[in-house]
Coordinates of C-alpha atoms in Angstrom, one line a residue:
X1 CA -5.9 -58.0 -63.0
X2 CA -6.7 -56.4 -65.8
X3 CA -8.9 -53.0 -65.6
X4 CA -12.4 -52.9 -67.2
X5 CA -15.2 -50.7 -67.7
X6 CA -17.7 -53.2 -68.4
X7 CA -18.8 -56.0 -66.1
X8 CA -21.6 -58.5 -65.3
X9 CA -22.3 -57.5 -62.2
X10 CA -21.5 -53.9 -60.7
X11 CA -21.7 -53.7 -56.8
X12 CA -21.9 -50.2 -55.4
X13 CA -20.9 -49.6 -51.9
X14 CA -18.1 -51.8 -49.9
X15 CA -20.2 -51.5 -46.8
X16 CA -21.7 -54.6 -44.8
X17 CA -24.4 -55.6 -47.9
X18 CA -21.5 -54.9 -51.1
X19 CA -19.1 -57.4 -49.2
X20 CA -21.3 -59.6 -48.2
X21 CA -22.6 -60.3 -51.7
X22 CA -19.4 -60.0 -53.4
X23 CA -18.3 -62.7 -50.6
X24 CA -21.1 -65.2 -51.7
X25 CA -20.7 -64.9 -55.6
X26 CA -16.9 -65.0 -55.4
X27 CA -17.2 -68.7 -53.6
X28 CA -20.4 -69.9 -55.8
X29 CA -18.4 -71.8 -58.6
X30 CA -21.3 -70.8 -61.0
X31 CA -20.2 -67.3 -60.7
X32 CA -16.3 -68.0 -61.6
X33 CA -16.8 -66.3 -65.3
X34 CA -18.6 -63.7 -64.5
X35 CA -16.9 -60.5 -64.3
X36 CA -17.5 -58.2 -61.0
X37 CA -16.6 -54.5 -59.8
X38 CA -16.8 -53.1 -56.7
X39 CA -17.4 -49.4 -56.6
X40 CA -16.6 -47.7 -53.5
X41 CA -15.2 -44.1 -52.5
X42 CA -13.8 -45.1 -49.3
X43 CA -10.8 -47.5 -48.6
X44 CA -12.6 -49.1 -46.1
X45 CA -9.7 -48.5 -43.5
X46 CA -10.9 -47.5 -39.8
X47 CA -13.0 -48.9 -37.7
X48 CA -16.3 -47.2 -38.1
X49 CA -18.9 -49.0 -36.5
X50 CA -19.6 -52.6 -35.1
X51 CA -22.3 -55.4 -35.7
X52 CA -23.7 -57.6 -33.6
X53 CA -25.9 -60.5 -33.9
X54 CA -26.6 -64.1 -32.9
X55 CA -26.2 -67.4 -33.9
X56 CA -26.4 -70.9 -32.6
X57 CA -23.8 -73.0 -34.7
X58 CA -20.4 -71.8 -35.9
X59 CA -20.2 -70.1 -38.8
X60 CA -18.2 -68.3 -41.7
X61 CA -17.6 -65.2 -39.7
X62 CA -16.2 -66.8 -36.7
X63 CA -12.8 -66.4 -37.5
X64 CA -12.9 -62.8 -37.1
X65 CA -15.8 -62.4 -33.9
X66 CA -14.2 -60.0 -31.9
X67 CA -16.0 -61.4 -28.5
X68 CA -19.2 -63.5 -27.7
X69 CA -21.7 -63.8 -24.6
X70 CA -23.8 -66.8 -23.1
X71 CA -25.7 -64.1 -21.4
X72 CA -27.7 -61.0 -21.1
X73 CA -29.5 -58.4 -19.2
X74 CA -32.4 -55.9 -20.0
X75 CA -32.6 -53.5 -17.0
X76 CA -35.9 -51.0 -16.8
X77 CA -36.9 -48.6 -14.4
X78 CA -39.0 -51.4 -12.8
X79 CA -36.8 -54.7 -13.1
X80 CA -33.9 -56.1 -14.3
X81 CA -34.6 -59.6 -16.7
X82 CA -31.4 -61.8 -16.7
X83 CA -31.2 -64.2 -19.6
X84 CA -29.5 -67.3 -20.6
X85 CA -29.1 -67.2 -24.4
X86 CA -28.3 -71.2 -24.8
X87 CA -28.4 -72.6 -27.2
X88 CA -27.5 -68.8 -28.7
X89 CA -24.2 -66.7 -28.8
X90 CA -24.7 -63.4 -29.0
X91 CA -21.6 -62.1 -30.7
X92 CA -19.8 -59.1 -32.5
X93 CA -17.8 -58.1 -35.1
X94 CA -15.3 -54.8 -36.0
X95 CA -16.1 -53.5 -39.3
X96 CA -12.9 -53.6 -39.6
X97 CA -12.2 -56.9 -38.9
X98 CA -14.7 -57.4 -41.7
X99 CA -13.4 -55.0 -44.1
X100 CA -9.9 -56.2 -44.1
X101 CA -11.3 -60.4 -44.4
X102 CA -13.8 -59.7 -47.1
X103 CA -11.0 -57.6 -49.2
X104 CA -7.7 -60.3 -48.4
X105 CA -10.2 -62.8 -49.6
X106 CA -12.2 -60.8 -52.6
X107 CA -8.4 -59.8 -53.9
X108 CA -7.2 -63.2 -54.6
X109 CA -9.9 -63.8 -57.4
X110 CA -9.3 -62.3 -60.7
X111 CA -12.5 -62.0 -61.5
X112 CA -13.1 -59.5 -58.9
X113 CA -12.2 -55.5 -59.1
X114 CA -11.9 -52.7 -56.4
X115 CA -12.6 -49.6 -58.0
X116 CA -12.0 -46.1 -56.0
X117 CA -14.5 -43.3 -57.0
X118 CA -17.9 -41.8 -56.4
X119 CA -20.7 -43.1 -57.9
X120 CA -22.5 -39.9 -59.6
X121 CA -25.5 -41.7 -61.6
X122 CA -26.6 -45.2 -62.3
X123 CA -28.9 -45.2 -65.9
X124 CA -30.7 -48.5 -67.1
X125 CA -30.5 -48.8 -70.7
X126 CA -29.6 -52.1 -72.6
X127 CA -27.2 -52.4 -69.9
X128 CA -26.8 -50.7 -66.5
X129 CA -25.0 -47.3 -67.2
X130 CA -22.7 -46.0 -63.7
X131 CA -20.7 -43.0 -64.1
X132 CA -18.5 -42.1 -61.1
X133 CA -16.7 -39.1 -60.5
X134 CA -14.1 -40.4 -63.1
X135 CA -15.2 -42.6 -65.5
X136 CA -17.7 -44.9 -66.9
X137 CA -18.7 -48.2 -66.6
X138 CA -21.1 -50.8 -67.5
X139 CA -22.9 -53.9 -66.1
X140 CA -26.0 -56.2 -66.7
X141 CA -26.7 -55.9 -63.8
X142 CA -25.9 -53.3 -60.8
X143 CA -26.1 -53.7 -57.3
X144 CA -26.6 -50.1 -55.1
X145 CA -26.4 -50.2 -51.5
X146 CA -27.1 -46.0 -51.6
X147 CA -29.9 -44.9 -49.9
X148 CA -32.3 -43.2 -52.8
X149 CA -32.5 -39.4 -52.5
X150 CA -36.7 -39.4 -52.4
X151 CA -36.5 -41.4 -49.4
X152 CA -35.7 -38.2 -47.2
X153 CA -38.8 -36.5 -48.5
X154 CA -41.1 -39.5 -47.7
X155 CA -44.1 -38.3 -49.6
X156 CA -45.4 -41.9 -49.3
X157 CA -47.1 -42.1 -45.5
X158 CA -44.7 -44.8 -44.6
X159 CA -43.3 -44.4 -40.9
X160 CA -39.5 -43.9 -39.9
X161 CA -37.9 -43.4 -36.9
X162 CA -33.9 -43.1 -36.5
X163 CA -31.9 -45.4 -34.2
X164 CA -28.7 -42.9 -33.8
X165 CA -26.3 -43.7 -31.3
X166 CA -22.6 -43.0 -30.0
X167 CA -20.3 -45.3 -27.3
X168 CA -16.8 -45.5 -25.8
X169 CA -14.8 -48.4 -25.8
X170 CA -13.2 -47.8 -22.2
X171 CA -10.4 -49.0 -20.3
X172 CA -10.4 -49.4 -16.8
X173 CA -7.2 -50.0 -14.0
X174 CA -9.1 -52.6 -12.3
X175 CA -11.1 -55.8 -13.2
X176 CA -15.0 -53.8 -13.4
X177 CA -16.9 -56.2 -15.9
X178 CA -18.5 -59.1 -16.5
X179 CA -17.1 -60.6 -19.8
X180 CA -19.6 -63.3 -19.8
X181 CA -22.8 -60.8 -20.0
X182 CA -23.8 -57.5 -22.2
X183 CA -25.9 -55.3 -21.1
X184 CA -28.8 -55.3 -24.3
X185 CA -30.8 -52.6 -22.9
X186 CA -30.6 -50.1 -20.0
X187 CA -33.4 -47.7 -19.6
X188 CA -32.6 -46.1 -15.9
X189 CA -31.0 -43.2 -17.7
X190 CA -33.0 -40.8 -20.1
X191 CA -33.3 -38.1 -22.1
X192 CA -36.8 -36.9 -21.6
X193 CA -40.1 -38.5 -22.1
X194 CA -38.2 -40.5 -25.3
X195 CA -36.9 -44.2 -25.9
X196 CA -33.2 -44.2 -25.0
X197 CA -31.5 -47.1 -23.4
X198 CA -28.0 -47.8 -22.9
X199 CA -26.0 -50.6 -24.3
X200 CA -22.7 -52.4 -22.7
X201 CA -20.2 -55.0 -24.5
X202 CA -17.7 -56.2 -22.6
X203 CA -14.4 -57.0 -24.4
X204 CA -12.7 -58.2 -21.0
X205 CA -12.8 -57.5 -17.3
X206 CA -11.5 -54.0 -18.4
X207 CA -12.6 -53.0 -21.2
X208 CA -16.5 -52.7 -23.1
X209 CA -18.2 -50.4 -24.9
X210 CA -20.5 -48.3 -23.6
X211 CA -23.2 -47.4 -26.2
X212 CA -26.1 -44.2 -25.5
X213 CA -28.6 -44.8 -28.1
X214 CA -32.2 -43.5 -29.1
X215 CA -34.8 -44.5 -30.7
X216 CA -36.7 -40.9 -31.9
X217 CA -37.3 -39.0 -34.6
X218 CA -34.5 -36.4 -34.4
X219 CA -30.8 -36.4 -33.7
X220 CA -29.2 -34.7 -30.7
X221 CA -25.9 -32.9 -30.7
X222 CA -22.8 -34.4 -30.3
X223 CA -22.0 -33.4 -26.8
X224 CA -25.9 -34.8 -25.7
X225 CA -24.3 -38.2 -26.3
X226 CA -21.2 -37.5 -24.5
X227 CA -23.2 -36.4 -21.5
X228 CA -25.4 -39.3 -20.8
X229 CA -22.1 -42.3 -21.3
X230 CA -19.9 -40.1 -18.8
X231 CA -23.1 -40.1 -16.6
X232 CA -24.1 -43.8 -17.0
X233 CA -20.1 -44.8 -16.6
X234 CA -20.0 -42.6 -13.4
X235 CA -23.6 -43.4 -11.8
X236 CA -24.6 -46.7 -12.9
X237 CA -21.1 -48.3 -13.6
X238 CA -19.5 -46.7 -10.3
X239 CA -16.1 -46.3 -12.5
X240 CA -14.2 -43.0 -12.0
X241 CA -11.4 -43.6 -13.4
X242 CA -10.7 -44.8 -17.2
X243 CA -9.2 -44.3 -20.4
X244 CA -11.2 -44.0 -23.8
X245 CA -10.0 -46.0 -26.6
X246 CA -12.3 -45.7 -29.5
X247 CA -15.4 -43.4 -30.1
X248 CA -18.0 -44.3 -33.0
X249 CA -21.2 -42.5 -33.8
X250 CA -23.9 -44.3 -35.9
X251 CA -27.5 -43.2 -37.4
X252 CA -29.4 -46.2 -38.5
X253 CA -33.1 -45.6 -40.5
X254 CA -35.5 -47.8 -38.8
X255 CA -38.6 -47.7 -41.4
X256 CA -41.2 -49.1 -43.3
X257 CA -40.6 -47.4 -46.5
X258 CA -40.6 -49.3 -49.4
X259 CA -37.3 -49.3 -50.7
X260 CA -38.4 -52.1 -53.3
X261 CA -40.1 -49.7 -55.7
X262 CA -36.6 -48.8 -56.8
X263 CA -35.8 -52.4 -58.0
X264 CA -36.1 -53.3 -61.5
X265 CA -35.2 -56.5 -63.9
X266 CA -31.3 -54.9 -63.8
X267 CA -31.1 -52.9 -60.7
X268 CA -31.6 -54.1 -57.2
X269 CA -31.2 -51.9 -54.2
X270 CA -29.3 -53.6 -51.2
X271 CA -28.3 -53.3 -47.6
X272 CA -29.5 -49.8 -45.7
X273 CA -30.7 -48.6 -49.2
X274 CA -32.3 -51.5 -49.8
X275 CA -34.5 -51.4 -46.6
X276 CA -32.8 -54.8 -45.1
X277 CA -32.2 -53.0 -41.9
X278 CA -35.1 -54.4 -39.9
X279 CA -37.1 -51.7 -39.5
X280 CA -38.0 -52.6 -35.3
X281 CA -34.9 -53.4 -33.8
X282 CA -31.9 -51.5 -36.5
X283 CA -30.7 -55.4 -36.3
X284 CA -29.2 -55.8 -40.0
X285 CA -26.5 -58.7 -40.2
X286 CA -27.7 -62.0 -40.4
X287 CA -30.4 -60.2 -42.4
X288 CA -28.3 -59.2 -44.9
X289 CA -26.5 -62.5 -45.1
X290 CA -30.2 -64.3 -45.8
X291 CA -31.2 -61.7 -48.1
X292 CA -28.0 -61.8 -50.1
X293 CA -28.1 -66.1 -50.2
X294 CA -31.5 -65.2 -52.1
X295 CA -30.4 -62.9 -54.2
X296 CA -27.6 -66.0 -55.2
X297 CA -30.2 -68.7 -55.7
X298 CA -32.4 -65.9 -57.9
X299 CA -29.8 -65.3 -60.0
X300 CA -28.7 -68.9 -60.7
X301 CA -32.1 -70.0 -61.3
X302 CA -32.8 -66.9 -63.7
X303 CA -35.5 -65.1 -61.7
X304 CA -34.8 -60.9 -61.2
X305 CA -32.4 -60.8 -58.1
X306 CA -35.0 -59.2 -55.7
X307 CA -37.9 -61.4 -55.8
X308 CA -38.8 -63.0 -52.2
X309 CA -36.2 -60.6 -50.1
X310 CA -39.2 -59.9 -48.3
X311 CA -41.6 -61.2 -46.0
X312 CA -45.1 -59.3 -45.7
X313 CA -46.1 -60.5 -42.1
X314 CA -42.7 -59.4 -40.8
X315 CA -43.1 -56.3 -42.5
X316 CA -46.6 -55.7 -40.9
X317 CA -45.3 -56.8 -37.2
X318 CA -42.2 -53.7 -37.6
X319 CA -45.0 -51.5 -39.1
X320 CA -47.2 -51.5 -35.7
X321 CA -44.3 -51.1 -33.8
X322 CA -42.7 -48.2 -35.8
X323 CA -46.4 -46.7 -35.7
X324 CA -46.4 -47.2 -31.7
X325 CA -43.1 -45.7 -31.1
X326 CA -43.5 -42.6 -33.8
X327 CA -47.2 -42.2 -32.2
X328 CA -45.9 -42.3 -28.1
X329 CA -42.5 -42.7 -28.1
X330 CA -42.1 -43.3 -24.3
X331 CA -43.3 -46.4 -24.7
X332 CA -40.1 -47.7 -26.0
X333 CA -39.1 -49.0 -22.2
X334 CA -42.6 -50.5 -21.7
X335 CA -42.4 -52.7 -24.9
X336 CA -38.9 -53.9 -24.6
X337 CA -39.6 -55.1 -21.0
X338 CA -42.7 -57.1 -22.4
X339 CA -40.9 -58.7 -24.8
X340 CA -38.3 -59.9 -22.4
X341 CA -40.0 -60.3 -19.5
X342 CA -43.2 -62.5 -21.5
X343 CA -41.0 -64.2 -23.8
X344 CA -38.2 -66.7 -23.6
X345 CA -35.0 -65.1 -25.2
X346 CA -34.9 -67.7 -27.5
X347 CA -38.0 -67.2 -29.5
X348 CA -37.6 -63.1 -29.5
X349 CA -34.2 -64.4 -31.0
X350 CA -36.2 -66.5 -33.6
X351 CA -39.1 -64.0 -34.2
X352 CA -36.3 -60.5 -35.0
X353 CA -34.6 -63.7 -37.2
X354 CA -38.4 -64.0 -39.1
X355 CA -37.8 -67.5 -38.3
X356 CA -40.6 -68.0 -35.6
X357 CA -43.9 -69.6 -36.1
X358 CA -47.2 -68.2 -36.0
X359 CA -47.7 -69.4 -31.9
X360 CA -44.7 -67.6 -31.3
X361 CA -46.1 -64.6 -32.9
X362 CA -49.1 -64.4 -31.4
X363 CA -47.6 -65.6 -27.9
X364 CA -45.5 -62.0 -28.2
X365 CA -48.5 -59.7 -29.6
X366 CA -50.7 -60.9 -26.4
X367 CA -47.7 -59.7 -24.4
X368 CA -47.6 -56.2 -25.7
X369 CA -51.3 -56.0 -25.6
X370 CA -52.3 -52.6 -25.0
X371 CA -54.7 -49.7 -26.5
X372 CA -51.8 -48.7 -28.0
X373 CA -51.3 -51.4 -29.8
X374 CA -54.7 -52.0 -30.4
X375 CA -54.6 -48.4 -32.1
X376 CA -51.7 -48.8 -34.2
X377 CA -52.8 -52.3 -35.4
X378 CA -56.2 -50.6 -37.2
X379 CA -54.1 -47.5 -38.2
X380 CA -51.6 -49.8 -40.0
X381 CA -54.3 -52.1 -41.8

């Protein structure tokens, strides 16, 4: 098509909220004038992480799930919790998968362009200013998945913990899993007095990933991770003897900070640096694909793109919780095992999905009611 430099709508970052959004306007007929560019460094070319999530019908991303489960486990120290997710499938997707889709698909419209640079500023004048590492362009309106720079100096009291994380997908000789079944949560293996859990995919009978994830304030070196997956493989998984086929490292902000403020009538922030990870599980797919159908209806109906992304109750609930875990973070393992062991599957599905209804709510506070809870529920009013 032919190049550019000014543009309705500017999208910057080809990560998980850029694509999705440049997905939905690019099949919305009301959108087929408007002119789009999307503003990315990286060719989006390697597998660099994967998402999971759950659903109960089919949907648009089926064609590229890379394996789903009927069933789950979350094992503590004190009992294991076997769940049937019916009528859910918990499935997952390779960013790459997803990469390569949303660009085969974004790449037939001509409205649509792919531009390869670093985005150095973003300056709201008449228009939207963005001036990369090589030229200049213009929009009425940008979309900016970067995470702001203030939000590392948190000078606000908000609360943030960090889900970081690395896993092996391994390949064994002999038939080891159980490709109907993940393993959501492990917590017989830690690091400490700290939430950590271990997390298990299986691909086949012979391969899964094999995930070491925390839930803390800090990061831990490299080798910390590698550590405790050789350990759980060995001791818990009884394997001695496989191949590694993939690595991927991931550090995802789990926070209450209010990304909004950065929003304005031309500029909305989206994805991480938008704050549509949810900020009590890390969970952000099927968030980001409601978030990005409202930012669609906003801007057909002429109402500023970010209006209604949120939902203050939800944002309460993940407030006590981050204030529980950054206050005693040991009691990661005790929470995770209320929620699963006092509550169907289903409705924890429907209350991380902000779908469930108030019972439901107050059915899973009861469950985790403690002093510490108690605390962090006055501390957070």
């Amino acid at each position: 098509m032919t190049q550019h430099s000014d543009f309705d709508f500017i999208i910057i970052g080809n990560g998980l909220a850029g694509l999705q959004l440049a997905l939905k306007l690019a099949t919305d007929k009301h959108f087929d004038k408007k002119t789009i560019a999307l503003i990315d460094p990286s060719q989006k070319s390697t597998n660099d992480k994967t998402w999971s999530f759950w659903e109960t019908e089919p949907s648009q991303w089926d064609a590229i799930i890379h394996q789903s489960w009927t069933k789950a486990t979350v094992i503590s120290s004190k009992k294991t919790i076997d769940l049937n997710l019916h009528p859910y499938n918990y499935k997952t997707i390779r960013a790459l998968d997803f990469y390569t889709e949303a660009k085969a698909q974004l790449k037939q419209r001509d409205n649509i362009q792919f531009i390869l640079e670093s985005v150095n500023s973003v300056i709201e004048k008449d228009n939207v200013v963005v001036t990369t590492n090589r030229n200049s362009y213009t929009a009425s309106h940008v979309f900016d998945s970067r995470i702001p720079e203030d939000f590392s100096t948190q000078n606000d009291n908000s609360i943030s913990i960090i889900q970081h994380f690395k896993g092996y997908i391994i390949k064994t000789i002999d038939d080891t899993f159980d490709n109907n079944k993940i393993t959501m949560m492990d917590y017989r293996l830690k690091d400490g007095n700290q939430t950590t859990f271990t997390y298990v995919l299986p691909f086949s009978k012979k391969e899964a990933l094999v995930e070491f994830t925390y839930f803390t304030e800090h990061t831990v070196d490299d080798h910390v991770y590698d550590k405790f997956i050789k350990t759980y493989i060995k001791e818990f998984l009884k394997i001695d003897s496989y191949s590694i086929l993939e690595t991927e490292t991931g550090q995802i902000p789990m926070t209450n900070y209010n990304f909004s403020k950065f929003n304005t009538n031309k500029i909305t922030k989206i994805g991480t640096g938008g704050g549509w990870v949810k900020g009590s599980t890390g969970y952000s797919f099927k968030h980001t694909e409601k978030k990005v159908s409202i930012i669609i209806d906003n801007l057909k109906y002429g109402r500023i793109p970010s209006q209604g992304l949120f939902r203050r109750k939800y944002r309460f609930y993940d407030k006590v919780f981050l204030k529980v875990l950054k206050d005693e973070n040991h009691k990661g393992e005790w929470i995770f095992e209320s929620f699963y062991a006092k509550n169907t599957v289903q409705t924890m599905f429907r209350f991380l999905d902000e779908e469930s209804t108030f019972r439901e709510e107050l059915k899973i506070m009861m469950s985790l009611f403690s002093w510490s809870f108690i605390k962090a529920f006055f501390k957070t009013l």
